[in-house]
Amino acid sequence: MESGGNSLPSGSDGVKRKVSYFYDPEVGNYYYGQGHPMKPHRIRMTHALLAHYGLLQHMQVLKPTAAKDRDLCKFHADDYVAFLRGITPETQQDQLRQLKRFNVGEDCPVFDGLYSFCQTYAGGSVGGALKLNHGACDVAINWAGGLHHAKKCEASGFCYVNDIVLAILELLKIHERVLYVDIDIHHGDGVEEAFYTTDRVMTVSFHKFGDYFPGTGDIRDIGYGKGKYYSLNVPLDDGIDDESYQSLFKPIMGKVMEIFRPGAVVLQCGADSLSGDRLGCFNLSIKGHAECVRHMRSFNVPLLLLGGGGYTIRNVARCWCYETSVALGIELDDKMPQHEYYEYFGPDYTLHVAPSNMENKNSRHLLDEIRAKLLDNLSRLQHAPSVPFQERPPDAELLERDEDQDDRDERWDPDSDREADNDSNPVRRRVKSECVEAEDKDAESYDKHLDCGRDFLMPFKEISCSKVLGVDSMAVDEPCIKEEQDNLKELSDHRSR
């Protein structure tokens, strides 16, 4: 198995890890709007907990450099990025057609500083990938990232820019294979879609499936073409608890690591899969959620930890603080230290909260069937694919500043952006659920990947040849273009029949 970083110990799991943590003090000032469940303020609350638990002194704390237009356009369409850069609350009424075209305005509202927000969270994720690529750390963390629903040319599910795809593209410049794991309650559709036809990125998503946003992530969706069996979907029902979740997570991810042998792992730690989430319906404890981090850390492979969903913000802060301690190999007291957001965590003022007594609708028989099906899919992959490395694209131009040198009083201002985590009605969410029955499931399941902005050749501009959505960043030979054109023609012929 490929290793990386400069302090990874030998053995199944050592304690010491060199961790780089990306945080922008301004991130908590962004505000989606009144009543909207997505609150960037949760990142500031998480940071305050990390500070008062004394975890910052064990990490390299870095302020990310904002991603530039050209960085975002390595995945996103130029006109979409230009739209995000130019739209403001004052001008949105003059651009109604563009708002509809790019799916901006309801779940994904226009707010002050929208583009700067996108640049900030994307910059942290790409910066983390760069740190891992250079062997400067073993684990990189960006809790502001993980916005997995964004598509090439549209916003979706509170997400505008897909920082995960951008980070994976950066990792692919060094690593032959990258594994993406998603433990958000929602399906990681934007990332799966971006890498649906490549064998260099495996995507594994554990999510609620059924009448639930975004409506994708069927166990039968397994990838297409060269990417067949490189997309794994784990559809779950309401009320899943720690034991049931880990009965799937550990054997599946163990087999994935054995078969796929990734050079780097990206773990999206969406906290809306926790018990008591405002929009969620799972019953995971913080320790159960963090067990996924602990398990992926144990493989001693360079690891990028990202945020994601999470709408009961006091529990989001608890979760990501604890998962940072897991990444560092440091135990934390359950009794929470006094800090500027202390009153959010009453009446117990503890780091951990007990799960509820809600019914677990995931029967043992159903879980056994899911596990057996996915392990069977993995058994069809005989060995890790080998990708010849040729000319390497240049690194993204992202420089970060050591946040430890900044004024701590400014970084932890207790009086800024302290909106309460109330339980008011969330904004209306689109719910899409579709069931496709077709003789050829592969071709049918891929239909959704052929609309606007989801073609084979995305604008990965430093590379002259882009296999499968531009992720084959090492192959620059012309025959691969012809191969993808032949694949596209074959699929078109099939659909016309």
Coordinates of C-alpha atoms in Angstrom, one line a residue:
M1 CA 0.0 0.0 0.0
E2 CA 1.3 3.4 -0.8
S3 CA 2.1 5.5 2.2
G4 CA 2.9 9.2 2.5
G5 CA 3.6 12.0 4.9
N6 CA 6.7 12.3 7.0
S7 CA 5.7 11.0 10.4
L8 CA 3.5 7.9 9.7
P9 CA 4.5 5.2 12.2
S10 CA 4.8 1.6 11.4
G11 CA 2.3 -0.9 12.6
S12 CA -1.5 -1.1 12.2
D13 CA -2.0 2.3 13.9
G14 CA 0.4 4.5 15.6
V15 CA -0.5 7.6 17.7
K16 CA 1.6 10.4 16.2
R17 CA 0.3 12.2 13.1
K18 CA 1.5 15.5 11.6
V19 CA -1.7 17.4 11.0
S20 CA -2.2 20.6 9.0
Y21 CA -5.5 22.4 9.9
F22 CA -6.9 25.1 7.6
Y23 CA -9.1 27.8 9.1
D24 CA -10.1 31.3 8.0
P25 CA -11.2 33.6 10.8
E26 CA -13.7 35.3 8.5
V27 CA -15.6 32.1 7.5
G28 CA -18.1 32.4 10.4
N29 CA -19.2 35.8 9.1
Y30 CA -20.9 34.4 6.0
Y31 CA -24.6 34.1 6.4
Y32 CA -27.0 32.2 4.0
G33 CA -30.0 34.1 5.3
Q34 CA -32.7 34.0 8.0
G35 CA -34.1 30.5 8.5
H36 CA -31.6 28.8 6.3
P37 CA -30.2 25.7 8.0
M38 CA -26.6 26.0 6.7
K39 CA -24.7 28.2 9.1
P40 CA -21.0 28.8 8.5
H41 CA -20.9 30.0 12.1
R42 CA -20.5 26.4 13.1
I43 CA -16.9 26.5 11.8
R44 CA -16.1 29.3 14.2
M45 CA -17.7 27.4 17.0
T46 CA -15.6 24.3 16.1
H47 CA -12.4 26.4 16.1
A48 CA -13.2 27.9 19.5
L49 CA -13.5 24.4 20.9
L50 CA -10.2 23.3 19.3
A51 CA -8.5 26.4 20.9
H52 CA -9.9 25.9 24.4
Y53 CA -9.2 22.1 24.4
G54 CA -5.6 23.0 23.5
L55 CA -5.6 21.2 20.2
L56 CA -4.3 24.0 18.1
Q57 CA -0.8 23.8 19.6
H58 CA -0.5 20.2 18.3
M59 CA -1.3 21.2 14.7
Q60 CA 0.1 23.5 12.0
V61 CA -2.7 26.1 11.8
L62 CA -2.9 27.6 8.4
K63 CA -5.1 30.3 6.8
P64 CA -6.0 29.2 3.3
T65 CA -5.3 31.4 0.3
A66 CA -8.5 32.0 -1.7
A67 CA -8.9 29.8 -4.7
K68 CA -8.6 31.8 -8.0
D69 CA -10.9 31.6 -11.0
R70 CA -8.5 29.3 -12.9
D71 CA -8.4 26.9 -9.9
L72 CA -12.2 26.6 -9.8
C73 CA -12.4 26.2 -13.5
K74 CA -10.4 23.0 -13.4
F75 CA -13.7 21.4 -12.7
H76 CA -16.5 24.1 -13.0
A77 CA -17.6 25.7 -16.2
D78 CA -16.2 29.1 -17.0
D79 CA -19.6 30.8 -17.3
Y80 CA -20.8 29.3 -14.0
V81 CA -17.7 30.6 -12.2
A82 CA -18.1 34.0 -13.8
F83 CA -21.8 34.1 -12.7
L84 CA -20.8 33.3 -9.1
R85 CA -18.1 36.0 -9.1
G86 CA -20.5 38.6 -10.4
I87 CA -23.9 37.9 -8.7
T88 CA -24.9 40.0 -5.6
P89 CA -28.1 40.3 -3.6
E90 CA -28.5 43.7 -5.2
T91 CA -28.2 42.5 -8.8
Q92 CA -29.9 39.1 -8.6
Q93 CA -33.4 40.4 -9.7
D94 CA -31.8 41.5 -13.0
Q95 CA -30.4 37.9 -13.7
L96 CA -33.4 35.7 -13.1
R97 CA -32.7 33.5 -16.2
Q98 CA -29.1 33.0 -15.0
L99 CA -30.3 32.2 -11.5
K100 CA -32.6 29.5 -12.8
R101 CA -29.9 28.1 -15.2
F102 CA -27.4 27.7 -12.4
N103 CA -29.9 26.6 -9.8
V104 CA -29.2 29.5 -7.5
G105 CA -31.8 31.2 -5.4
E106 CA -33.7 28.8 -3.1
D107 CA -31.7 26.1 -1.4
C108 CA -28.6 27.9 -2.7
P109 CA -29.3 31.6 -2.1
V110 CA -27.4 34.7 -3.1
F111 CA -25.8 36.3 -0.1
D112 CA -23.2 38.9 0.6
G113 CA -19.7 37.6 0.0
L114 CA -20.9 34.4 -1.8
Y115 CA -17.9 34.2 -4.1
S116 CA -15.4 34.9 -1.4
F117 CA -17.0 32.1 0.7
C118 CA -16.6 29.7 -2.2
Q119 CA -13.0 30.8 -2.7
T120 CA -12.2 30.3 1.0
Y121 CA -13.6 26.9 1.5
A122 CA -12.2 25.6 -1.8
G123 CA -8.8 27.1 -1.1
G124 CA -8.7 25.2 2.2
S125 CA -9.4 21.8 0.5
V126 CA -7.0 22.3 -2.4
G127 CA -4.4 23.6 0.1
G128 CA -4.8 20.5 2.2
A129 CA -4.3 18.3 -0.9
L130 CA -1.1 20.3 -1.7
K131 CA 0.2 19.7 1.8
L132 CA -0.4 16.0 1.5
N133 CA 1.1 15.9 -2.0
H134 CA 4.3 17.5 -0.7
G135 CA 4.6 15.1 2.3
A136 CA 4.3 18.1 4.6
C137 CA 1.7 16.4 6.7
D138 CA -0.1 13.1 7.2
V139 CA -3.6 14.5 7.8
A140 CA -5.0 17.7 6.4
I141 CA -8.2 19.1 7.8
N142 CA -10.6 21.7 6.3
W143 CA -13.9 21.7 8.2
A144 CA -15.2 24.5 6.0
G145 CA -15.1 22.2 3.0
G146 CA -16.9 19.0 2.0
L147 CA -19.6 20.6 -0.1
H148 CA -20.3 17.5 -2.1
H149 CA -23.5 18.4 -4.1
A150 CA -22.2 21.1 -6.4
K151 CA -22.1 20.1 -10.1
K152 CA -19.9 21.3 -12.9
C153 CA -22.3 24.1 -13.9
E154 CA -24.9 24.4 -11.2
A155 CA -25.3 24.8 -7.4
S156 CA -27.1 22.1 -5.4
G157 CA -28.0 21.3 -1.8
F158 CA -26.4 24.4 -0.2
C159 CA -23.2 23.8 -2.2
Y160 CA -21.9 26.2 -4.9
V161 CA -18.3 25.0 -5.6
N162 CA -17.3 21.3 -5.3
D163 CA -14.1 21.7 -3.3
I164 CA -13.9 17.9 -3.0
V165 CA -13.5 17.4 -6.7
L166 CA -10.9 20.1 -6.9
A167 CA -8.9 18.6 -4.1
I168 CA -9.1 15.1 -5.6
L169 CA -7.9 16.5 -9.0
E170 CA -4.9 18.0 -7.1
L171 CA -4.2 14.6 -5.4
L172 CA -4.3 12.8 -8.7
K173 CA -1.2 14.7 -9.8
I174 CA 0.8 12.7 -7.4
H175 CA -1.2 9.6 -6.5
E176 CA -2.3 7.0 -9.1
R177 CA -5.5 6.3 -7.1
V178 CA -7.5 8.3 -4.7
L179 CA -10.3 7.0 -2.5
Y180 CA -13.3 9.2 -1.6
V181 CA -15.5 8.3 1.4
D182 CA -18.7 10.1 2.3
I183 CA -20.4 9.7 5.7
D184 CA -22.8 12.7 5.3
I185 CA -26.5 11.6 5.6
H186 CA -27.0 12.8 2.0
H187 CA -25.6 11.0 -1.1
G188 CA -22.3 12.4 -2.4
D189 CA -23.8 12.9 -5.8
G190 CA -21.6 15.7 -7.1
V191 CA -18.3 13.8 -6.4
E192 CA -19.6 10.5 -7.7
E193 CA -20.9 12.1 -10.9
A194 CA -17.5 13.8 -11.5
F195 CA -15.6 10.5 -11.3
Y196 CA -18.2 8.1 -12.5
T197 CA -16.3 6.8 -15.5
T198 CA -12.7 6.6 -14.1
D199 CA -10.9 3.8 -12.3
R200 CA -8.5 6.2 -10.7
V201 CA -11.0 7.5 -8.2
M202 CA -13.2 5.2 -6.1
T203 CA -16.2 6.9 -4.5
V204 CA -18.0 5.2 -1.5
S205 CA -21.1 6.9 -0.1
F206 CA -23.0 5.9 3.1
H207 CA -26.3 7.7 3.0
K208 CA -30.1 7.8 3.6
F209 CA -31.8 6.5 0.5
G210 CA -35.4 6.8 -0.5
D211 CA -37.7 9.9 -0.5
Y212 CA -34.8 12.1 0.5
F213 CA -32.5 14.7 -1.1
P214 CA -30.9 14.3 -3.6
G215 CA -32.7 11.1 -4.5
T216 CA -29.6 9.4 -6.0
G217 CA -27.3 6.7 -4.6
D218 CA -29.0 3.4 -5.5
I219 CA -26.9 0.4 -4.6
R220 CA -27.1 -0.5 -8.4
D221 CA -25.3 2.7 -9.4
I222 CA -21.7 1.2 -9.7
G223 CA -19.9 3.4 -12.2
Y224 CA -19.7 3.3 -16.0
G225 CA -17.1 2.2 -18.6
K226 CA -13.6 2.1 -17.0
G227 CA -15.3 3.3 -13.8
K228 CA -17.6 0.2 -13.5
Y229 CA -17.5 -1.0 -9.9
Y230 CA -15.5 2.0 -8.8
S231 CA -18.6 3.7 -7.4
L232 CA -20.1 2.1 -4.3
N233 CA -23.3 3.2 -2.7
V234 CA -24.5 2.1 0.7
P235 CA -28.3 3.0 0.9
L236 CA -29.5 3.2 4.5
D237 CA -32.8 3.8 6.3
D238 CA -33.9 5.9 9.3
G239 CA -32.5 5.4 12.7
I240 CA -29.3 3.6 12.0
D241 CA -27.1 3.3 15.1
D242 CA -23.4 3.0 15.7
E243 CA -23.3 -0.8 15.8
S244 CA -25.3 -1.2 12.6
Y245 CA -23.3 1.5 10.8
Q246 CA -19.9 0.0 11.7
S247 CA -21.1 -3.5 10.7
L248 CA -21.1 -2.1 7.1
F249 CA -18.4 0.6 7.3
K250 CA -15.5 -1.5 8.6
P251 CA -15.8 -4.6 6.4
I252 CA -16.6 -2.6 3.2
M253 CA -13.8 0.0 3.8
G254 CA -11.3 -2.8 4.7
K255 CA -12.0 -4.6 1.4
V256 CA -11.8 -1.3 -0.5
M257 CA -8.4 -0.5 1.0
E258 CA -7.2 -4.1 0.2
I259 CA -8.4 -4.1 -3.4
F260 CA -8.1 -0.5 -4.5
R261 CA -4.9 0.4 -2.6
P262 CA -5.3 4.2 -2.8
G263 CA -2.4 6.6 -2.5
A264 CA -4.6 9.1 -0.6
V265 CA -8.0 9.1 1.0
V266 CA -10.5 12.0 1.2
L267 CA -13.1 11.6 4.0
Q268 CA -16.1 13.8 3.9
C269 CA -17.4 14.0 7.6
G270 CA -20.8 15.5 7.1
A271 CA -22.3 15.7 10.7
D272 CA -25.9 15.6 9.6
S273 CA -25.7 11.8 10.1
L274 CA -25.5 12.4 13.9
S275 CA -28.5 11.7 16.1
G276 CA -30.7 14.8 16.6
D277 CA -29.7 16.7 13.5
R278 CA -32.1 19.3 12.4
L279 CA -32.4 17.8 8.9
G280 CA -31.2 14.3 9.4
C281 CA -32.8 11.0 10.5
F282 CA -29.9 8.8 11.6
N283 CA -29.0 8.0 15.2
L284 CA -25.2 8.0 15.3
S285 CA -23.3 9.1 18.4
I286 CA -20.3 11.4 18.0
K287 CA -18.0 8.5 18.9
G288 CA -19.7 6.3 16.4
H289 CA -19.3 9.0 13.7
A290 CA -15.7 9.5 14.7
E291 CA -15.0 5.8 14.5
C292 CA -15.0 6.2 10.7
V293 CA -12.2 8.7 11.0
R294 CA -10.3 6.5 13.4
H295 CA -10.7 3.5 11.1
M296 CA -9.5 5.4 7.9
R297 CA -6.7 6.9 9.9
S298 CA -5.5 3.4 10.9
F299 CA -4.5 2.5 7.3
N300 CA -1.6 5.0 7.5
V301 CA -2.5 6.6 4.1
P302 CA -2.4 10.4 3.6
L303 CA -5.8 11.6 4.7
L304 CA -7.8 14.7 3.9
L305 CA -10.7 15.4 6.3
L306 CA -13.5 17.7 5.2
G307 CA -16.7 19.0 6.7
G308 CA -20.0 18.9 4.9
G309 CA -23.6 18.9 6.2
G310 CA -24.6 19.4 9.8
Y311 CA -27.5 21.6 11.0
T312 CA -27.7 21.2 14.8
I313 CA -24.6 23.4 15.0
R314 CA -23.7 22.7 18.7
N315 CA -23.4 19.0 17.8
V316 CA -21.5 19.8 14.6
A317 CA -18.9 21.7 16.6
R318 CA -18.7 18.8 19.2
C319 CA -18.3 16.3 16.4
W320 CA -15.6 18.0 14.4
C321 CA -13.6 19.0 17.6
Y322 CA -13.6 15.3 18.6
E323 CA -12.7 14.1 15.2
T324 CA -9.8 16.5 15.1
S325 CA -8.6 14.9 18.4
V326 CA -8.9 11.5 16.8
A327 CA -6.8 12.7 13.9
L328 CA -4.1 13.9 16.3
G329 CA -4.4 10.8 18.6
I330 CA -5.3 12.9 21.6
E331 CA -7.9 12.0 24.2
L332 CA -10.3 14.8 25.3
D333 CA -12.2 15.2 28.5
D334 CA -15.9 15.0 28.2
K335 CA -16.4 18.0 30.4
M336 CA -16.2 21.0 28.1
P337 CA -13.8 23.9 29.0
Q338 CA -15.2 27.4 29.4
H339 CA -15.1 29.3 26.1
E340 CA -17.0 32.1 24.3
Y341 CA -19.8 29.8 23.0
Y342 CA -20.1 27.8 26.2
E343 CA -23.8 28.5 26.6
Y344 CA -24.6 26.7 23.3
F345 CA -23.8 23.4 25.0
G346 CA -26.1 23.4 28.0
P347 CA -27.5 22.0 30.1
D348 CA -24.8 19.3 30.3
Y349 CA -21.8 21.2 28.9
T350 CA -20.2 18.0 27.7
L351 CA -18.4 17.0 24.5
H352 CA -20.5 13.9 23.9
V353 CA -24.3 13.5 23.7
A354 CA -26.3 10.4 24.0
P355 CA -28.2 9.1 20.9
S356 CA -32.0 9.0 21.0
N357 CA -34.2 5.9 21.4
M358 CA -35.6 6.2 17.8
E359 CA -36.4 3.0 16.0
N360 CA -33.6 1.5 13.8
K361 CA -35.4 0.7 10.5
N362 CA -32.3 -1.1 9.2
S363 CA -32.9 -4.8 9.8
R364 CA -30.0 -7.2 10.3
H365 CA -31.2 -9.1 7.1
L366 CA -31.1 -5.9 5.1
L367 CA -27.7 -4.9 6.3
D368 CA -26.3 -8.4 5.5
E369 CA -27.7 -8.1 2.0
I370 CA -26.2 -4.7 1.4
R371 CA -22.8 -5.9 2.7
A372 CA -22.8 -9.0 0.7
K373 CA -23.8 -7.2 -2.5
L374 CA -21.0 -4.5 -2.1
L375 CA -18.3 -7.0 -1.2
D376 CA -19.3 -9.0 -4.3
N377 CA -19.0 -5.9 -6.4
L378 CA -15.5 -5.3 -4.9
S379 CA -14.5 -8.9 -5.7
R380 CA -14.9 -8.2 -9.3
L381 CA -12.0 -5.8 -9.2
Q382 CA -9.0 -8.2 -9.5
H383 CA -6.3 -5.7 -8.8
A384 CA -5.6 -2.0 -8.5
P385 CA -5.4 -0.3 -11.9
S386 CA -2.0 0.9 -13.1
V387 CA -1.7 4.3 -14.6
P388 CA 1.5 5.3 -16.4
F389 CA 2.8 8.6 -15.1
Q390 CA 3.9 11.0 -17.8
E391 CA 4.2 14.8 -17.7
R392 CA 2.8 16.1 -14.4
P393 CA 0.7 19.3 -14.4
P394 CA 1.9 22.1 -12.2
D395 CA 0.6 22.5 -8.6
A396 CA -2.3 24.9 -8.0
E397 CA -1.1 28.3 -7.0
L398 CA -2.3 28.3 -3.4
L399 CA -0.2 29.7 -0.6
E400 CA -1.3 29.7 3.0
R401 CA -0.3 31.8 5.9
D402 CA 0.5 30.3 9.3
E403 CA -2.5 31.2 11.4
D404 CA -0.5 30.8 14.6
Q405 CA 1.1 34.2 13.8
D406 CA -2.2 36.0 13.7
D407 CA -3.8 37.9 16.6
R408 CA -5.6 35.3 18.7
D409 CA -8.0 37.9 20.1
E410 CA -9.2 38.6 16.5
R411 CA -9.4 34.9 15.7
W412 CA -11.8 34.1 18.6
D413 CA -13.9 37.2 18.9
P414 CA -16.8 36.1 21.1
D415 CA -19.1 38.9 20.0
S416 CA -19.2 38.2 16.3
D417 CA -21.9 36.2 14.5
R418 CA -23.5 34.5 17.4
E419 CA -26.8 33.5 16.0
A420 CA -28.6 30.9 18.1
D421 CA -29.1 27.4 16.8
N422 CA -32.9 27.6 16.9
D423 CA -35.2 24.9 15.5
S424 CA -37.2 27.2 13.2
N425 CA -38.6 25.6 10.0
P426 CA -35.8 24.9 7.5
V427 CA -36.1 26.3 4.0
R428 CA -38.0 24.0 1.6
R429 CA -35.8 21.4 0.0
R430 CA -36.3 19.8 -3.3
V431 CA -36.7 16.1 -2.9
K432 CA -36.0 14.0 -6.0
S433 CA -36.6 10.2 -6.0
E434 CA -36.5 8.1 -9.0
C435 CA -36.5 4.4 -9.7
V436 CA -35.2 3.2 -13.0
E437 CA -36.0 -0.3 -14.4
A438 CA -34.1 -1.1 -17.5
E439 CA -32.6 -4.1 -19.2
D440 CA -29.2 -2.5 -19.4
K441 CA -28.7 -0.8 -16.0
D442 CA -25.3 0.4 -16.9
A443 CA -26.4 2.5 -19.8
E444 CA -29.6 3.7 -18.1
S445 CA -27.9 4.7 -14.9
Y446 CA -25.4 6.8 -16.9
D447 CA -28.0 8.8 -18.7
K448 CA -28.0 11.4 -15.9
H449 CA -24.4 12.0 -16.5
L450 CA -24.8 13.2 -20.0
D451 CA -26.6 16.5 -19.6
C452 CA -25.2 20.1 -19.5
G453 CA -21.7 20.2 -18.1
R454 CA -21.3 16.5 -17.5
D455 CA -19.4 15.6 -20.7
F456 CA -16.3 13.5 -20.8
L457 CA -13.8 16.3 -21.2
M458 CA -14.1 18.8 -18.4
P459 CA -11.8 21.8 -18.5
F460 CA -8.7 20.6 -16.7
K461 CA -6.8 23.2 -18.6
E462 CA -3.2 22.2 -17.9
I463 CA -3.7 18.8 -19.6
S464 CA -3.9 18.3 -23.3
C465 CA -5.9 15.0 -23.0
S466 CA -8.6 14.4 -20.4
K467 CA -9.8 10.9 -19.9
V468 CA -13.1 10.4 -18.1
L469 CA -14.1 13.9 -17.0
G470 CA -10.5 15.1 -17.0
V471 CA -9.3 13.1 -14.0
D472 CA -6.7 11.1 -15.8
S473 CA -4.2 13.8 -15.2
M474 CA -1.1 11.9 -16.0
A475 CA -2.1 10.6 -19.5
V476 CA -1.4 13.1 -22.2
D477 CA -1.3 10.9 -25.2
E478 CA -3.8 11.5 -28.1
P479 CA -5.1 8.0 -28.4
C480 CA -7.0 8.4 -25.1
I481 CA -9.1 11.1 -26.7
K482 CA -10.1 8.8 -29.5
E483 CA -10.9 6.1 -27.0
E484 CA -13.3 8.3 -25.1
Q485 CA -14.9 9.5 -28.3
D486 CA -15.5 5.8 -29.2
N487 CA -17.0 5.2 -25.8
L488 CA -19.3 8.1 -26.3
K489 CA -20.4 7.0 -29.7
E490 CA -21.0 3.4 -28.4
L491 CA -23.2 4.8 -25.6
S492 CA -25.0 7.1 -28.1
D493 CA -25.7 4.2 -30.4
H494 CA -27.1 2.1 -27.5
R495 CA -29.4 4.9 -26.5
S496 CA -30.7 5.4 -30.0
R497 CA -31.6 1.7 -30.2

